[in-house]
Short mmCIF file of C-alpha atoms in Angstrom, two decimals:
data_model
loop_
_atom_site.label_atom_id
_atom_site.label_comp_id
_atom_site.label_asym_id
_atom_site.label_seq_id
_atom_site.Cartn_x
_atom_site.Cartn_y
_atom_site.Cartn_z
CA UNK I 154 71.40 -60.95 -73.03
CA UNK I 155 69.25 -59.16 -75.49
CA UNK I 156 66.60 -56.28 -74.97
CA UNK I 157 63.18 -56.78 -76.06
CA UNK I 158 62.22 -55.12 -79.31
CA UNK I 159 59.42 -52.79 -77.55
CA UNK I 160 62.21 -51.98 -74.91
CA UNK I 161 65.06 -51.27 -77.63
CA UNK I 162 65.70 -47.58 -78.05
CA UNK I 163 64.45 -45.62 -81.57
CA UNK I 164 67.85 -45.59 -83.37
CA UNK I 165 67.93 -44.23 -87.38
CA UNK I 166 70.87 -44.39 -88.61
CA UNK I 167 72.31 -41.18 -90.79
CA UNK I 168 72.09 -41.99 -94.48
CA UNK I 169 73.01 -40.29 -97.71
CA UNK I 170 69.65 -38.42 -98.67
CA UNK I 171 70.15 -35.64 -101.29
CA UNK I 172 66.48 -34.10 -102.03
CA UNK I 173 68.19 -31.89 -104.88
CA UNK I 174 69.87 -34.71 -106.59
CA UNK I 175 67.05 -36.88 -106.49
CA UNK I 176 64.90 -33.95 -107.47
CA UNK I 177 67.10 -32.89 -110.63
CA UNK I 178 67.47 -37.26 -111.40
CA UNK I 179 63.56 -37.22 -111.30
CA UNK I 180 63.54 -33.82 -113.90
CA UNK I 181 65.24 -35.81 -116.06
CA UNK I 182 63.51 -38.92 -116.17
CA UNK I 183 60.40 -37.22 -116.48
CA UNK I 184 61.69 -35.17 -119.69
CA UNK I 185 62.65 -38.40 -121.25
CA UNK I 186 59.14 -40.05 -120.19
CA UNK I 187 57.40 -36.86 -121.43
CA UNK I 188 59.28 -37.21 -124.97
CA UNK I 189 58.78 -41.37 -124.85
CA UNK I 190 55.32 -41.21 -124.43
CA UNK I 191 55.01 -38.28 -126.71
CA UNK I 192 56.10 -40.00 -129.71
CA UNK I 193 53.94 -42.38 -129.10
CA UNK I 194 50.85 -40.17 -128.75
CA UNK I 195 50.23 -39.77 -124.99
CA UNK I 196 52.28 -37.16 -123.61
CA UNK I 197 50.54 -36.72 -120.73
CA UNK I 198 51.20 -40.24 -119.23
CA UNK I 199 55.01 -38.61 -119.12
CA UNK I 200 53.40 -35.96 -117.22
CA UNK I 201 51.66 -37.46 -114.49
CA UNK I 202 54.50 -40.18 -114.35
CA UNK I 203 56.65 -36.84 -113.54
CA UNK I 204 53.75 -35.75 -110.92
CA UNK I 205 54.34 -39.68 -109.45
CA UNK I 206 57.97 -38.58 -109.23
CA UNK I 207 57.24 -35.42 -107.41
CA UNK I 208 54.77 -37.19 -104.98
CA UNK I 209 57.24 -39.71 -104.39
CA UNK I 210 59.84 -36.58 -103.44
CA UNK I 211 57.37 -35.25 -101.14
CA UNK I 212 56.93 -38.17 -99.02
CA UNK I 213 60.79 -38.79 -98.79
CA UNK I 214 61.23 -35.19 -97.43
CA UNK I 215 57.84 -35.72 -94.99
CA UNK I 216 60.05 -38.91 -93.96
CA UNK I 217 63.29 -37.32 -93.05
CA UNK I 218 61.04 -34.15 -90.79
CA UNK I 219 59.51 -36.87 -89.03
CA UNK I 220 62.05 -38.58 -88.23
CA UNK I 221 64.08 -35.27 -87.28
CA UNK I 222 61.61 -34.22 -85.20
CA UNK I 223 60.42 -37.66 -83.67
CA UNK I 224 64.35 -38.72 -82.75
CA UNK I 225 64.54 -35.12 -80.99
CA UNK I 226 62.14 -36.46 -78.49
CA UNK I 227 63.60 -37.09 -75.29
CA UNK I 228 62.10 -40.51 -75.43
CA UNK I 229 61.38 -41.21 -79.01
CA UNK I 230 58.94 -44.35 -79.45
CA UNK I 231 58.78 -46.69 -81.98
CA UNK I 232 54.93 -46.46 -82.35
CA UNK I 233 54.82 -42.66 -83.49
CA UNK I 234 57.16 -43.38 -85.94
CA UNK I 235 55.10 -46.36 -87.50
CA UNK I 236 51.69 -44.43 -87.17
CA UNK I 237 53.35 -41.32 -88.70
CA UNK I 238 54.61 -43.54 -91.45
CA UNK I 239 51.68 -45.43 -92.33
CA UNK I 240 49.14 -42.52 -92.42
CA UNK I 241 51.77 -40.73 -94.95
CA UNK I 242 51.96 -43.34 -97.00
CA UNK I 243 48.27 -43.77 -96.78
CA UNK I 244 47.92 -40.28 -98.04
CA UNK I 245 50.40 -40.39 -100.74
CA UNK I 246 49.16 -43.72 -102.37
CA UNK I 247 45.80 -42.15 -101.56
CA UNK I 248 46.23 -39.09 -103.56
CA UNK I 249 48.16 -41.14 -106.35
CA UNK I 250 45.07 -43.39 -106.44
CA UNK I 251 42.81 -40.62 -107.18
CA UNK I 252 44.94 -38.44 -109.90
CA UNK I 253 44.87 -42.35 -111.63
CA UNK I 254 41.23 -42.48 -111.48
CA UNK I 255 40.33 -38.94 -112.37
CA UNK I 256 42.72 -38.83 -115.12
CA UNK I 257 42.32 -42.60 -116.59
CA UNK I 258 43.85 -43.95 -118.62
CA UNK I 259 47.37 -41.48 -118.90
CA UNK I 260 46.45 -40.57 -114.88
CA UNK I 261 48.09 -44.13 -114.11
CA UNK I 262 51.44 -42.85 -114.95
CA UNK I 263 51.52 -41.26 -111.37
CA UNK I 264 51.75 -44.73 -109.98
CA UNK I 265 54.52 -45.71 -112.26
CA UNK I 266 56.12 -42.63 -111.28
CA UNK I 267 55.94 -43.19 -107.03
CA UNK I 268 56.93 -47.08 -107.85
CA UNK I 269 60.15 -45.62 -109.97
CA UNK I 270 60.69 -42.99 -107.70
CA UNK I 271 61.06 -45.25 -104.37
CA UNK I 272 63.94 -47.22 -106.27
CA UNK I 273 65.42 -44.53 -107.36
CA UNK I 274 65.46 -43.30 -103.47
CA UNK I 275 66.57 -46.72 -102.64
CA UNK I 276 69.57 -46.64 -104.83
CA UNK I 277 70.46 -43.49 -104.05
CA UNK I 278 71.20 -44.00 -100.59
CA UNK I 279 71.74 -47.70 -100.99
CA UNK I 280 75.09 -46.97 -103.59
CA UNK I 281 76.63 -44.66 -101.09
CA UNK I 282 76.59 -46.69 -98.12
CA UNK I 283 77.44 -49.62 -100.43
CA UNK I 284 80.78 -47.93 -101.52
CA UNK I 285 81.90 -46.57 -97.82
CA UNK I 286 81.49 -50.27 -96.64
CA UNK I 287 83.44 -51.87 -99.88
CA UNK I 288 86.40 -49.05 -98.95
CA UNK I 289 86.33 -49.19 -95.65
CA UNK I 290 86.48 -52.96 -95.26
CA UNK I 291 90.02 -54.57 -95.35
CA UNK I 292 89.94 -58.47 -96.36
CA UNK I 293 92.05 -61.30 -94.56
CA UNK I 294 93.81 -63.77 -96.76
CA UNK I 295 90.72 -66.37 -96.51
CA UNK I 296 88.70 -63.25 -98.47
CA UNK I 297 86.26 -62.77 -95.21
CA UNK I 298 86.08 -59.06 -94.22
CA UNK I 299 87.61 -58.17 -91.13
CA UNK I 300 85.14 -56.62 -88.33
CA UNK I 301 87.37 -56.00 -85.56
CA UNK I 302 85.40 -57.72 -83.54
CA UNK I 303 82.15 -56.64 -83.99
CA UNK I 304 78.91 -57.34 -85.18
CA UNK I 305 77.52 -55.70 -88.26
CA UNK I 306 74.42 -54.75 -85.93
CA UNK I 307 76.91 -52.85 -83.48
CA UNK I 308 76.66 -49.90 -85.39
#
């Protein structure tokens, strides 16, 4: 017997989030899209792709309060989270959008830079998980991974 997806509790799992790395990772990319587009005459596109980075920063830290201080509820609900999560997003892109306009043509780097930014956020908490499941896995002699019995969903 399954619960119904409205009745299913709000359950976020803990995941490897490191602002600072992510924040020195974007410093860097942004020098070497500063000195790219320098040499080729637009420096400031490597700017506002490093403000796209920032931006991108800011939302993932908006995303982890929110969901600290949503999942401290005594009965968190789904429906905050997805309302908090789609008017953040429609701010950031919002505020992206406008830097892009106001600053066309090199202002369109801030896109580039929230789009780059969200797979580097990906990755970074992607590779870590990745790794602790490759480890922590033992393989029969058929080359299936053993799961004690449970389902990967368990968890």
């Amino acid at each position: 017997m399954t619960t119904p997806a409205q009745d299913a509790p709000l359950v976020f799992p803990s995941v490897a989030f490191r602002p600072v790395r992510l924040l020195v990772i974007s410093a860097g990319i942004t020098a070497v899209a500063v000195l790219a587009a320098g040499l080729s005459g637009h420096p400031m596109v490597g700017v506002f792709f490093g403000v796209g980075l920032l931006l991108g920063l800011l939302n993932a830290l908006l995303v982890r309060r929110s969901v600290e201080s949503i999942t401290a509820r005594d009965h968190p609900m789904k429906r905050s989270m997805a309302l908090n999560s789609a008017s953040r997003l429609a701010i950031i892109t919002i505020v992206g959008l406008i830097i892009a306009y106001v600053f066309r043509p090199a202002g369109l780097g801030v896109v580039f830079g929230l789009a780059l930014f969200q797979l580097l956020l990906v990755a970074s908490t992607v590779l870590p998980v990745w790794k602790k499941l490759r480890t922590g896995e033992s393989s029969d002699a058929t080359g299936a991974a053993a799961t004690d019995g449970r389902n990967i969903g368990d968890d």
